[in-house]
mmCIF file of C-alpha atoms and ligand atoms in Angstrom:
data_model
loop_
_atom_site.group_PDB
_atom_site.id
_atom_site.type_symbol
_atom_site.label_atom_id
_atom_site.label_comp_id
_atom_site.label_asym_id
_atom_site.label_seq_id
_atom_site.Cartn_x
_atom_site.Cartn_y
_atom_site.Cartn_z
ATOM 1 C CA MET J 26 0.000 0.000 0.000
ATOM 2 C CA LEU J 27 1.093 3.568 -0.505
ATOM 3 C CA THR J 28 1.698 5.614 2.613
ATOM 4 C CA SER J 29 0.375 8.990 1.455
ATOM 5 C CA LYS J 30 -1.306 11.100 4.130
ATOM 6 C CA PRO J 31 -4.911 10.004 4.563
ATOM 7 C CA GLU J 32 -7.397 12.396 3.015
ATOM 8 C CA LEU J 33 -10.980 13.404 3.616
ATOM 9 C CA LEU J 34 -12.681 13.232 0.217
ATOM 10 C CA ILE J 35 -15.884 15.240 -0.117
ATOM 11 C CA PRO J 36 -18.560 15.288 -2.854
ATOM 12 C CA ALA J 37 -18.856 18.559 -4.766
ATOM 13 C CA GLY J 38 -21.985 18.414 -6.915
ATOM 14 C CA ASN J 39 -21.494 21.968 -8.146
ATOM 15 C CA LEU J 40 -19.195 24.939 -7.705
ATOM 16 C CA GLU J 41 -21.026 26.181 -4.617
ATOM 17 C CA LYS J 42 -20.601 22.826 -2.894
ATOM 18 C CA LEU J 43 -16.957 22.698 -3.908
ATOM 19 C CA LYS J 44 -16.410 26.069 -2.221
ATOM 20 C CA THR J 45 -18.301 24.802 0.839
ATOM 21 C CA ALA J 46 -16.084 21.716 1.037
ATOM 22 C CA LEU J 47 -13.000 23.943 0.868
ATOM 23 C CA LEU J 48 -14.276 26.219 3.621
ATOM 24 C CA TYR J 49 -15.057 23.380 6.022
ATOM 25 C CA GLY J 50 -11.824 21.440 5.608
ATOM 26 C CA ALA J 51 -11.839 18.885 2.771
ATOM 27 C CA ASP J 52 -8.484 17.468 1.654
ATOM 28 C CA ALA J 53 -9.914 16.505 -1.721
ATOM 29 C CA VAL J 54 -13.204 16.798 -3.622
ATOM 30 C CA TYR J 55 -14.755 14.796 -6.408
ATOM 31 C CA VAL J 56 -16.972 16.277 -9.091
ATOM 32 C CA GLY J 57 -19.028 14.997 -11.996
ATOM 33 C CA LEU J 58 -19.333 16.321 -15.509
ATOM 34 C CA ALA J 59 -22.527 16.449 -17.510
ATOM 35 C CA GLY J 60 -23.620 13.058 -18.803
ATOM 36 C CA LEU J 61 -20.490 11.133 -17.931
ATOM 37 C CA SER J 62 -20.599 10.446 -14.211
ATOM 38 C CA LEU J 63 -23.015 8.654 -11.952
ATOM 39 C CA ARG J 64 -25.330 11.239 -10.390
ATOM 40 C CA ALA J 65 -24.737 13.397 -13.453
ATOM 41 C CA ALA J 66 -28.358 14.376 -13.860
ATOM 42 C CA LYS J 67 -28.516 16.349 -10.624
ATOM 43 C CA ALA J 68 -24.886 16.943 -9.790
ATOM 44 C CA GLU J 69 -23.037 18.063 -12.817
ATOM 45 C CA MET J 70 -20.433 20.734 -13.305
ATOM 46 C CA SER J 71 -19.536 22.582 -16.476
ATOM 47 C CA LEU J 72 -15.926 22.650 -17.612
ATOM 48 C CA ALA J 73 -15.865 26.391 -16.918
ATOM 49 C CA ASP J 74 -16.973 25.795 -13.312
ATOM 50 C CA LEU J 75 -14.483 22.967 -13.004
ATOM 51 C CA GLU J 76 -11.692 25.318 -14.038
ATOM 52 C CA LEU J 77 -12.798 27.903 -11.458
ATOM 53 C CA GLY J 78 -13.075 25.184 -8.823
ATOM 54 C CA LEU J 79 -9.642 23.814 -9.633
ATOM 55 C CA ASN J 80 -8.064 27.231 -9.170
ATOM 56 C CA LEU J 81 -9.756 27.701 -5.801
ATOM 57 C CA ALA J 82 -8.868 24.186 -4.677
ATOM 58 C CA TYR J 83 -5.216 24.485 -5.659
ATOM 59 C CA GLN J 84 -4.877 27.715 -3.740
ATOM 60 C CA LYS J 85 -5.786 25.687 -0.655
ATOM 61 C CA GLY J 86 -3.784 22.598 -1.568
ATOM 62 C CA VAL J 87 -6.959 20.563 -2.087
ATOM 63 C CA LYS J 88 -7.090 17.856 -4.751
ATOM 64 C CA VAL J 89 -9.843 17.567 -7.349
ATOM 65 C CA TYR J 90 -10.937 14.275 -8.901
ATOM 66 C CA VAL J 91 -13.370 13.990 -11.788
ATOM 67 C CA ALA J 92 -15.851 11.126 -11.911
ATOM 68 C CA LEU J 93 -16.301 9.570 -15.348
ATOM 69 C CA ASN J 94 -17.790 6.454 -13.838
ATOM 70 C CA ALA J 95 -20.971 5.962 -15.819
ATOM 71 C CA PHE J 96 -21.120 2.846 -17.942
ATOM 72 C CA MET J 97 -20.602 4.335 -21.382
ATOM 73 C CA THR J 98 -22.263 3.555 -24.664
ATOM 74 C CA ASN J 99 -20.735 4.051 -28.111
ATOM 75 C CA THR J 100 -22.498 7.391 -28.356
ATOM 76 C CA ASP J 101 -20.463 8.645 -25.363
ATOM 77 C CA LEU J 102 -17.125 7.918 -26.973
ATOM 78 C CA ASP J 103 -16.935 11.057 -29.103
ATOM 79 C CA SER J 104 -17.575 13.375 -26.179
ATOM 80 C CA LEU J 105 -15.109 11.402 -24.044
ATOM 81 C CA THR J 106 -12.454 11.671 -26.726
ATOM 82 C CA GLU J 107 -12.949 15.418 -26.752
ATOM 83 C CA LEU J 108 -13.149 15.754 -22.974
ATOM 84 C CA ILE J 109 -10.136 13.746 -21.829
ATOM 85 C CA PRO J 110 -7.430 16.032 -23.297
ATOM 86 C CA ARG J 111 -9.234 19.019 -21.797
ATOM 87 C CA LEU J 112 -9.233 17.428 -18.348
ATOM 88 C CA ASN J 113 -5.563 16.708 -18.801
ATOM 89 C CA ALA J 114 -4.872 20.311 -19.771
ATOM 90 C CA LEU J 115 -6.789 21.547 -16.735
ATOM 91 C CA GLY J 116 -4.544 19.412 -14.532
ATOM 92 C CA VAL J 117 -7.114 17.456 -12.512
ATOM 93 C CA ASP J 118 -5.606 15.186 -9.863
ATOM 94 C CA GLY J 119 -7.400 12.039 -10.865
ATOM 95 C CA VAL J 120 -10.207 10.569 -12.918
ATOM 96 C CA ILE J 121 -12.622 8.034 -11.439
ATOM 97 C CA VAL J 122 -13.665 5.304 -13.875
ATOM 98 C CA ALA J 123 -15.607 2.057 -13.840
ATOM 99 C CA ASP J 124 -15.694 1.198 -17.529
ATOM 100 C CA PRO J 125 -12.553 -0.418 -19.026
ATOM 101 C CA GLY J 126 -13.276 1.476 -22.242
ATOM 102 C CA VAL J 127 -12.843 4.791 -20.435
ATOM 103 C CA LEU J 128 -9.575 3.553 -18.931
ATOM 104 C CA SER J 129 -8.380 2.577 -22.373
ATOM 105 C CA LEU J 130 -9.228 6.008 -23.803
ATOM 106 C CA LEU J 131 -7.518 7.726 -20.893
ATOM 107 C CA GLN J 132 -4.363 5.751 -21.498
ATOM 108 C CA GLN J 133 -4.382 6.625 -25.183
ATOM 109 C CA LEU J 134 -5.223 10.300 -24.815
ATOM 110 C CA ALA J 135 -3.799 11.313 -21.442
ATOM 111 C CA PRO J 136 -1.554 8.559 -20.080
ATOM 112 C CA GLN J 137 -0.205 10.784 -17.322
ATOM 113 C CA LEU J 138 -3.647 11.274 -15.717
ATOM 114 C CA SER J 139 -4.043 9.322 -12.504
ATOM 115 C CA VAL J 140 -6.870 6.774 -12.760
ATOM 116 C CA HIS J 141 -9.028 5.789 -9.783
ATOM 117 C CA LEU J 142 -11.192 2.705 -10.064
ATOM 118 C CA SER J 143 -14.768 3.421 -8.970
ATOM 119 C CA THR J 144 -16.667 1.387 -6.416
ATOM 120 C CA GLN J 145 -18.917 0.464 -9.361
ATOM 121 C CA ALA J 146 -16.120 -1.849 -10.499
ATOM 122 C CA ASN J 147 -16.900 -3.940 -7.434
ATOM 123 C CA ILE J 148 -13.381 -4.848 -6.255
ATOM 124 C CA THR J 149 -13.563 -7.531 -3.577
ATOM 125 C CA ASN J 150 -10.259 -9.424 -3.769
ATOM 126 C CA LEU J 151 -6.488 -9.181 -4.109
ATOM 127 C CA ALA J 152 -6.335 -10.670 -7.597
ATOM 128 C CA ALA J 153 -8.783 -8.071 -8.888
ATOM 129 C CA VAL J 154 -6.682 -5.260 -7.386
ATOM 130 C CA ARG J 155 -3.532 -6.678 -9.018
ATOM 131 C CA PHE J 156 -5.333 -7.008 -12.333
ATOM 132 C CA TRP J 157 -6.345 -3.345 -12.317
ATOM 133 C CA GLN J 158 -2.929 -2.290 -11.029
ATOM 134 C CA HIS J 159 -1.415 -3.905 -14.112
ATOM 135 C CA GLN J 160 -3.872 -1.924 -16.223
ATOM 136 C CA GLY J 161 -2.383 1.265 -14.803
ATOM 137 C CA VAL J 162 -4.914 2.094 -12.087
ATOM 138 C CA LYS J 163 -3.377 4.167 -9.268
ATOM 139 C CA ARG J 164 -6.213 4.009 -6.766
ATOM 140 C CA VAL J 165 -8.914 1.469 -6.041
ATOM 141 C CA VAL J 166 -12.193 2.210 -4.296
ATOM 142 C CA LEU J 167 -12.817 -1.073 -2.543
ATOM 143 C CA ALA J 168 -16.295 -2.598 -2.599
ATOM 144 C CA ARG J 169 -18.353 -1.612 0.384
ATOM 145 C CA GLU J 170 -19.355 -5.271 0.803
ATOM 146 C CA LEU J 171 -15.894 -6.039 2.242
ATOM 147 C CA SER J 172 -15.079 -5.973 5.942
ATOM 148 C CA LEU J 173 -12.187 -3.847 7.210
ATOM 149 C CA LYS J 174 -10.388 -7.090 7.996
ATOM 150 C CA GLU J 175 -10.742 -8.242 4.394
ATOM 151 C CA MET J 176 -9.576 -4.847 3.201
ATOM 152 C CA GLY J 177 -6.468 -5.040 5.379
ATOM 153 C CA ALA J 178 -5.650 -8.440 3.886
ATOM 154 C CA ILE J 179 -5.634 -6.798 0.459
ATOM 155 C CA THR J 180 -3.947 -3.471 1.209
ATOM 156 C CA SER J 181 -1.050 -5.045 3.114
ATOM 157 C CA LYS J 182 -0.035 -7.033 0.024
ATOM 158 C CA VAL J 183 -0.235 -4.372 -2.672
ATOM 159 C CA ASN J 184 2.288 -1.649 -3.336
ATOM 160 C CA GLU J 185 1.882 1.348 -5.606
ATOM 161 C CA VAL J 186 -1.896 1.448 -5.275
ATOM 162 C CA GLU J 187 -3.899 3.737 -3.006
ATOM 163 C CA PHE J 188 -7.095 2.524 -1.379
ATOM 164 C CA GLU J 189 -10.274 4.471 -0.862
ATOM 165 C CA ILE J 190 -13.568 3.563 0.791
ATOM 166 C CA PHE J 191 -16.855 5.281 1.515
ATOM 167 C CA VAL J 192 -17.167 6.296 5.167
ATOM 168 C CA HIS J 193 -20.426 8.222 5.187
ATOM 169 C CA GLY J 194 -23.620 8.637 3.197
ATOM 170 C CA ALA J 195 -26.445 6.826 1.460
ATOM 171 C CA MET J 196 -26.039 3.252 0.261
ATOM 172 C CA CYS J 197 -27.783 1.278 -2.428
ATOM 173 C CA MET J 198 -29.423 -1.970 -1.424
ATOM 174 C CA ALA J 199 -28.045 -3.469 -4.649
ATOM 175 C CA TYR J 200 -24.598 -5.091 -4.806
ATOM 176 C CA SER J 201 -22.066 -2.291 -5.426
ATOM 177 C CA GLY J 202 -24.913 -0.225 -6.823
ATOM 178 C CA ARG J 203 -25.646 -2.545 -9.736
ATOM 179 C CA CYS J 204 -29.341 -1.958 -9.941
ATOM 180 C CA PHE J 205 -32.081 -1.906 -12.552
ATOM 181 C CA LEU J 206 -34.944 -0.966 -10.267
ATOM 182 C CA SER J 207 -35.029 2.664 -11.340
ATOM 183 C CA GLU J 208 -34.740 1.892 -15.039
ATOM 184 C CA TYR J 209 -37.385 -0.816 -14.813
ATOM 185 C CA LEU J 210 -39.912 1.263 -12.889
ATOM 186 C CA THR J 211 -39.256 4.775 -14.170
ATOM 187 C CA ASP J 212 -37.121 4.400 -17.294
ATOM 188 C CA ARG J 213 -34.273 6.247 -15.588
ATOM 189 C CA SER J 214 -30.964 4.419 -15.460
ATOM 190 C CA SER J 215 -28.968 4.424 -12.225
ATOM 191 C CA ASN J 216 -25.983 3.165 -14.202
ATOM 192 C CA ARG J 217 -26.133 6.369 -16.246
ATOM 193 C CA GLY J 218 -26.421 8.712 -13.276
ATOM 194 C CA ASP J 219 -30.172 9.165 -13.328
ATOM 195 C CA CYS J 220 -31.547 7.012 -10.521
ATOM 196 C CA SER J 221 -35.043 7.995 -9.382
ATOM 197 C CA GLN J 222 -34.405 6.112 -6.099
ATOM 198 C CA PRO J 223 -37.500 3.896 -6.052
ATOM 199 C CA CYS J 224 -35.818 1.766 -3.382
ATOM 200 C CA ARG J 225 -36.584 4.643 -0.986
ATOM 201 C CA PHE J 226 -40.354 4.303 -1.455
ATOM 202 C CA GLU J 227 -42.598 2.488 0.976
ATOM 203 C CA TYR J 228 -43.643 -0.989 -0.161
ATOM 204 C CA LEU J 229 -46.005 -3.659 1.058
ATOM 205 C CA LEU J 230 -45.260 -7.318 0.524
ATOM 206 C CA TYR J 231 -48.207 -9.625 -0.265
ATOM 207 C CA ASP J 232 -48.188 -13.384 -0.255
ATOM 208 C CA LYS J 233 -49.445 -14.472 -3.694
ATOM 209 C CA LYS J 234 -51.106 -17.565 -2.303
ATOM 210 C CA GLY J 235 -54.118 -15.564 -1.355
ATOM 211 C CA GLN J 236 -53.317 -13.912 1.894
ATOM 212 C CA ALA J 237 -55.267 -10.652 1.821
ATOM 213 C CA GLU J 238 -53.169 -8.794 4.394
ATOM 214 C CA PRO J 239 -49.635 -7.647 3.609
ATOM 215 C CA LEU J 240 -46.715 -9.350 5.319
ATOM 216 C CA LEU J 241 -45.389 -6.697 7.658
ATOM 217 C CA LEU J 242 -41.761 -7.302 8.484
ATOM 218 C CA THR J 243 -41.831 -4.964 11.436
ATOM 219 C CA GLY J 244 -44.993 -6.497 12.808
ATOM 220 C CA ASP J 245 -47.063 -3.369 12.384
ATOM 221 C CA GLU J 246 -48.022 -0.875 9.727
ATOM 222 C CA ARG J 247 -45.811 2.056 10.695
ATOM 223 C CA TYR J 248 -42.954 1.671 8.261
ATOM 224 C CA ASN J 249 -42.395 -0.631 5.343
ATOM 225 C CA TYR J 250 -39.303 0.646 3.635
ATOM 226 C CA LEU J 251 -38.352 -2.848 2.607
ATOM 227 C CA LEU J 252 -35.727 -1.953 0.000
ATOM 228 C CA SER J 253 -34.204 1.174 1.504
ATOM 229 C CA SER J 254 -30.843 0.802 3.201
ATOM 230 C CA LYS J 255 -29.802 2.776 6.221
ATOM 231 C CA ASP J 256 -27.075 5.336 5.618
ATOM 232 C CA LEU J 257 -23.429 4.557 6.261
ATOM 233 C CA CYS J 258 -21.691 6.266 9.194
ATOM 234 C CA MET J 259 -18.182 5.149 10.144
ATOM 235 C CA ILE J 260 -17.118 8.082 12.288
ATOM 236 C CA ALA J 261 -16.667 5.859 15.345
ATOM 237 C CA TYR J 262 -14.167 3.632 13.504
ATOM 238 C CA LEU J 263 -11.708 5.952 11.789
ATOM 239 C CA PRO J 264 -8.567 4.457 13.425
ATOM 240 C CA GLN J 265 -9.672 0.989 12.316
ATOM 241 C CA ILE J 266 -10.154 2.270 8.763
ATOM 242 C CA LEU J 267 -6.687 3.810 8.739
ATOM 243 C CA ALA J 268 -5.223 0.624 10.209
ATOM 244 C CA ALA J 269 -6.831 -1.300 7.343
ATOM 245 C CA GLY J 270 -4.580 0.599 4.934
ATOM 246 C CA VAL J 271 -7.193 2.981 3.572
ATOM 247 C CA THR J 272 -5.822 6.424 2.754
ATOM 248 C CA SER J 273 -8.836 8.121 1.199
ATOM 249 C CA LEU J 274 -12.006 8.423 3.290
ATOM 250 C CA LYS J 275 -14.842 9.289 0.980
ATOM 251 C CA VAL J 276 -18.209 10.832 1.715
ATOM 252 C CA GLU J 277 -21.149 10.002 -0.557
ATOM 253 C CA GLY J 278 -23.602 12.616 -1.770
ATOM 254 C CA ARG J 279 -23.017 14.728 -4.836
ATOM 255 C CA ILE J 280 -26.751 15.452 -5.074
ATOM 256 C CA LYS J 281 -27.040 16.442 -1.428
ATOM 257 C CA SER J 282 -27.235 20.030 -0.190
ATOM 258 C CA ALA J 283 -24.484 22.479 0.660
ATOM 259 C CA TYR J 284 -25.648 22.079 4.263
ATOM 260 C CA TYR J 285 -24.849 18.371 4.107
ATOM 261 C CA VAL J 286 -21.432 19.115 2.594
ATOM 262 C CA ALA J 287 -20.686 21.716 5.268
ATOM 263 C CA LEU J 288 -21.721 19.608 8.230
ATOM 264 C CA VAL J 289 -20.196 16.286 7.170
ATOM 265 C CA THR J 290 -16.928 17.968 6.213
ATOM 266 C CA LYS J 291 -16.742 19.905 9.464
ATOM 267 C CA ILE J 292 -17.445 16.877 11.672
ATOM 268 C CA TYR J 293 -15.281 14.358 9.804
ATOM 269 C CA ARG J 294 -12.454 16.913 9.566
ATOM 270 C CA GLU J 295 -12.303 17.179 13.331
ATOM 271 C CA ALA J 296 -12.639 13.420 13.764
ATOM 272 C CA LEU J 297 -10.004 12.507 11.177
ATOM 273 C CA ASP J 298 -7.508 14.998 12.599
ATOM 274 C CA LEU J 299 -7.977 13.392 16.009
ATOM 275 C CA ALA J 300 -7.689 9.862 14.608
ATOM 276 C CA LEU J 301 -4.465 10.790 12.822
ATOM 277 C CA SER J 302 -2.895 12.564 15.773
ATOM 278 C CA ASP J 303 -3.692 9.936 18.390
ATOM 279 C CA PRO J 304 -5.354 6.779 17.038
ATOM 280 C CA GLU J 305 -4.848 4.893 20.309
ATOM 281 C CA LYS J 306 -6.860 7.350 22.331
ATOM 282 C CA TYR J 307 -9.430 8.121 19.649
ATOM 283 C CA GLN J 308 -12.996 8.148 20.874
ATOM 284 C CA CYS J 309 -16.018 9.159 18.888
ATOM 285 C CA LYS J 310 -17.424 12.273 20.534
ATOM 286 C CA PRO J 311 -21.177 12.196 21.323
ATOM 287 C CA GLU J 312 -21.508 15.711 19.882
ATOM 288 C CA TRP J 313 -20.281 14.444 16.481
ATOM 289 C CA LEU J 314 -23.052 11.857 16.429
ATOM 290 C CA GLU J 315 -25.573 14.448 17.600
ATOM 291 C CA GLU J 316 -24.553 16.708 14.743
ATOM 292 C CA LEU J 317 -24.738 13.931 12.150
ATOM 293 C CA GLN J 318 -28.262 13.194 13.398
ATOM 294 C CA LYS J 319 -29.147 16.715 12.259
ATOM 295 C CA LEU J 320 -28.683 15.729 8.619
ATOM 296 C CA ALA J 321 -31.509 14.154 6.638
ATOM 297 C CA HIS J 322 -30.784 10.421 6.907
ATOM 298 C CA ARG J 323 -32.451 7.025 7.199
ATOM 299 C CA GLY J 324 -30.804 5.813 10.377
ATOM 300 C CA TYR J 325 -27.102 4.987 10.442
ATOM 301 C CA THR J 326 -25.265 1.719 9.998
ATOM 302 C CA THR J 327 -21.683 0.492 9.700
ATOM 303 C CA GLY J 328 -22.743 -1.595 6.687
ATOM 304 C CA PHE J 329 -20.496 -4.581 6.047
ATOM 305 C CA TYR J 330 -17.269 -3.086 7.365
ATOM 306 C CA LEU J 331 -17.403 -4.695 10.795
ATOM 307 C CA LYS J 332 -18.982 -7.988 9.834
ATOM 308 C CA LYS J 333 -17.403 -11.182 11.085
ATOM 309 C CA GLU J 334 -18.259 -13.437 8.156
ATOM 310 C CA PRO J 335 -18.360 -12.421 4.489
ATOM 311 C CA LEU J 336 -21.848 -11.488 3.451
ATOM 312 C CA ALA J 337 -23.220 -12.690 6.763
ATOM 313 C CA LYS J 338 -26.086 -10.359 6.206
ATOM 314 C CA VAL J 339 -27.311 -8.558 3.157
ATOM 315 C CA ASN J 340 -27.176 -5.023 4.409
ATOM 316 C CA GLU J 341 -29.159 -3.650 7.265
ATOM 317 C CA MET J 342 -32.425 -2.964 5.585
ATOM 318 C CA GLN J 343 -34.443 -0.016 6.611
ATOM 319 C CA THR J 344 -37.579 -1.509 8.037
ATOM 320 C CA GLU J 345 -38.082 0.648 11.112
ATOM 321 C CA PHE J 346 -37.330 4.215 10.204
ATOM 322 C CA LYS J 347 -38.153 6.352 7.250
ATOM 323 C CA LYS J 348 -36.154 9.423 6.342
ATOM 324 C CA ILE J 349 -35.331 11.482 9.404
ATOM 325 C CA GLN J 350 -34.742 15.205 9.118
ATOM 326 C CA THR J 351 -34.549 17.744 11.951
ATOM 327 C CA HIS J 352 -32.672 20.611 10.270
ATOM 328 C CA GLU J 353 -32.454 22.069 6.807
ATOM 329 C CA LEU J 354 -30.390 24.532 4.805
ATOM 330 C CA VAL J 355 -31.793 28.053 5.172
ATOM 331 C CA GLY J 356 -29.114 30.314 3.780
ATOM 332 C CA LYS J 357 -25.558 31.084 2.853
ATOM 333 C CA VAL J 358 -23.361 34.003 3.918
ATOM 334 C CA LEU J 359 -22.538 36.179 0.923
ATOM 335 C CA ALA J 360 -20.431 38.749 2.746
ATOM 336 C CA TYR J 361 -19.387 40.108 6.110
ATOM 337 C CA ASP J 362 -19.215 43.873 6.547
ATOM 338 C CA PRO J 363 -16.777 44.838 9.322
ATOM 339 C CA ALA J 364 -18.035 48.460 9.223
ATOM 340 C CA ASP J 365 -21.382 47.543 10.791
ATOM 341 C CA SER J 366 -20.600 43.951 11.917
ATOM 342 C CA GLN J 367 -23.359 42.535 9.729
ATOM 343 C CA ILE J 368 -23.575 39.569 7.449
ATOM 344 C CA LEU J 369 -25.414 39.532 4.151
ATOM 345 C CA VAL J 370 -27.259 36.237 3.708
ATOM 346 C CA GLU J 371 -28.827 34.673 0.639
ATOM 347 C CA VAL J 372 -31.919 32.846 1.857
ATOM 348 C CA ARG J 373 -32.685 29.270 0.821
ATOM 349 C CA ASN J 374 -36.050 27.795 1.678
ATOM 350 C CA ARG J 375 -38.092 30.048 3.997
ATOM 351 C CA LEU J 376 -36.766 31.996 6.941
ATOM 352 C CA GLN J 377 -38.976 33.760 9.445
ATOM 353 C CA VAL J 378 -38.599 35.590 12.709
ATOM 354 C CA GLY J 379 -38.523 33.084 15.555
ATOM 355 C CA ASP J 380 -36.807 30.323 13.564
ATOM 356 C CA GLN J 381 -33.895 28.659 15.342
ATOM 357 C CA VAL J 382 -31.012 29.405 13.005
ATOM 358 C CA GLU J 383 -27.321 28.585 13.385
ATOM 359 C CA ILE J 384 -24.339 29.492 11.288
ATOM 360 C CA LEU J 385 -22.155 26.427 10.816
ATOM 361 C CA LEU J 386 -18.554 27.410 11.275
ATOM 362 C CA PRO J 387 -15.442 25.326 10.855
ATOM 363 C CA GLU J 388 -14.952 25.779 14.608
ATOM 364 C CA LYS J 389 -17.827 26.619 16.993
ATOM 365 C CA ASN J 390 -21.273 27.303 15.537
ATOM 366 C CA LEU J 391 -23.019 30.630 16.108
ATOM 367 C CA PHE J 392 -26.758 31.097 16.796
ATOM 368 C CA LEU J 393 -28.492 33.977 15.055
ATOM 369 C CA ASP J 394 -31.215 36.123 16.548
ATOM 370 C CA THR J 395 -33.758 36.045 13.738
ATOM 371 C CA HIS J 396 -35.683 38.933 15.336
ATOM 372 C CA GLN J 397 -32.879 41.158 14.071
ATOM 373 C CA MET J 398 -33.377 40.206 10.419
ATOM 374 C CA VAL J 399 -33.512 43.237 8.106
ATOM 375 C CA ASN J 400 -33.603 43.721 4.370
ATOM 376 C CA GLN J 401 -30.793 45.440 2.483
ATOM 377 C CA ALA J 402 -32.335 48.837 3.186
ATOM 378 C CA GLY J 403 -32.152 48.085 6.909
ATOM 379 C CA GLU J 404 -35.921 47.581 7.339
ATOM 380 C CA PRO J 405 -37.138 44.814 9.658
ATOM 381 C CA LEU J 406 -38.478 41.678 7.981
ATOM 382 C CA LEU J 407 -40.810 39.071 9.398
ATOM 383 C CA VAL J 408 -40.337 36.522 6.607
ATOM 384 C CA ALA J 409 -37.727 36.021 3.902
ATOM 385 C CA HIS J 410 -38.284 33.630 1.025
ATOM 386 C CA ASN J 411 -35.914 31.685 -1.190
ATOM 387 C CA THR J 412 -33.323 33.943 -2.933
ATOM 388 C CA TYR J 413 -34.053 36.984 -0.689
ATOM 389 C CA GLN J 414 -30.960 38.772 0.568
ATOM 390 C CA VAL J 415 -31.159 39.769 4.228
ATOM 391 C CA LYS J 416 -28.818 41.025 6.920
ATOM 392 C CA PHE J 417 -28.097 40.094 10.521
ATOM 393 C CA PRO J 418 -25.774 41.631 13.108
ATOM 394 C CA VAL J 419 -23.079 39.225 14.306
ATOM 395 C CA ALA J 420 -20.546 39.320 17.113
ATOM 396 C CA ARG J 421 -17.572 38.195 15.054
ATOM 397 C CA GLU J 422 -16.281 37.957 11.521
ATOM 398 C CA ILE J 423 -18.002 35.238 9.478
ATOM 399 C CA PRO J 424 -16.385 33.705 6.384
ATOM 400 C CA GLU J 425 -18.072 34.064 3.017
ATOM 401 C CA GLY J 426 -19.838 30.853 2.079
ATOM 402 C CA ALA J 427 -20.686 29.831 5.662
ATOM 403 C CA ILE J 428 -23.904 27.804 5.774
ATOM 404 C CA LEU J 429 -26.994 28.606 7.850
ATOM 405 C CA ARG J 430 -29.281 25.830 9.038
ATOM 406 C CA LYS J 431 -32.761 25.983 10.534
ATOM 407 C CA LYS J 432 -34.335 23.595 13.014
ATOM 408 C CA ILE J 433 -37.510 22.136 11.525
ATOM 409 C CA SER J 434 -38.391 19.422 14.063
ATOM 410 C CA GLY J 435 -37.104 17.391 16.985
HETATM 411 S S1 SF4 M 4 -32.947 2.386 -6.934
HETATM 412 FE FE1 SF4 M 4 -31.949 2.442 -4.949
HETATM 413 S S2 SF4 M 4 -30.652 0.607 -4.912
HETATM 414 FE FE2 SF4 M 4 -31.161 1.024 -7.052
HETATM 415 S S3 SF4 M 4 -29.475 2.315 -7.815
HETATM 416 FE FE3 SF4 M 4 -31.113 3.664 -7.132
HETATM 417 S S4 SF4 M 4 -30.525 4.200 -5.005
HETATM 418 FE FE4 SF4 M 4 -29.378 2.342 -5.584
#
C-alpha cells in the first residue's frame, strides 16, 4: 500500500458545494461532468466551473478528482475523446472510472492522468486489485461489501496502489450499486447517473397464495421501507479504517445540499484529525453523532465493514425508520461587513422571525437572533423567502460561504 497522508474526500456536486467543502476542511473533492458520471443528472459541473473550482482548490492545496464512472455507450465515446485532453490540460488530480473502455481512452489520450477505479467496479479481492494495477490504475475504491479485515488483507499485500472507501452517506441496497430498479420502474438508469431512487419508497409485501393482508416485516403498519438501506456512518471507527490501509475516506452525496457538505466535512475533519494525531486514544465524541443526526438520513449503519463473516447479512435494511430530518439549509453568507458587523445572507427555503437558526462554522457554531433580520435597506423583515438577501448583526467575523441551518423538528 502507498503511505500517502490520509485524506478526507468530499462530494462537490457543483461549484457552490466545492467552495463549501473547501471552507469546512476537505483534503480533496470529487466532481461529476454532464452526462459522464453517476449522479450526473442532478450533480453536474460545467468545464468552466471545473476550471474555477480547480483554481480555488489548488490555492488551498486541495485535490480535485473527476468522476467519469458511468457505464458508457458508443455514443459517449466522441464526447469522451474530446473531454479527456481538456481534463488533462486543466490538470485534474485524478479521474474516477468504472468502464474499461474509459480507462483505455484515458491511457491513449492522457496517459499521465491518474486513474481511480470506482466502487462500481466492485473490487472484492487481491487478484482483482492486481489485475487493475497492471492496467495502470493508481487508486482502487474497494467494494463496500468487504469488511475492514478483508480490506487489510488486500492493502497489506499491494504496493503502488492507493485505497479508498466510503465512510459516510447513502447506500444502495443493490450489490455495489448494480441496480435496474429505477430503469425498470421509471425508465431512468442508475448506471447512467439518473436514478429515481425507487428503493426509498414504501412498499407492502403480499403473499401471492391468497393472503389478503400484507406481510409486515416490522410487525405493524408504521414503516415498510423494505428496500431502503440505512445510511453509512463510520465516524466511530476511523482508526480501524486507517489501520486497514485505507488512505482516502470518501463521503457520498453529490446530489445532497451544501448544508450536508458543510456539516459532514466539518465533523469528519475534526474526527479525522484526532484519529491521525492519536489513534490509540481516539474516541467518537457524542456531539459528532448528535450533529450527524441533524442531517436528513435514514438511520445509520456500519454496513459490512465490521462484519465477522463475508456477506453474513445482506445489508441492514431499513424496516423501522423512514427518512429522518430535523434541520435544513436556510441560507448562505454572501459577505461580512466589518463596518457595521453585519452579514449579508442569501436565503434558501423560507426563513422567518422566531426560527432557530445557526451558522455552521469550521470551529464553533453561532446562533443567530432572527428577530434582528432586516432587508438590504435596513428595514425589519418578518419573513424572507428563497433567494431573498437579508442582513443580521453578528458578534464576530463570518467567512463568506458559511452555511446557515434551521431547526424544523425534533
Ligand atoms: S434504486 Fe436504490 S438501490 Fe437502485 S441504484 Fe437507485 S438508489 Fe441504488
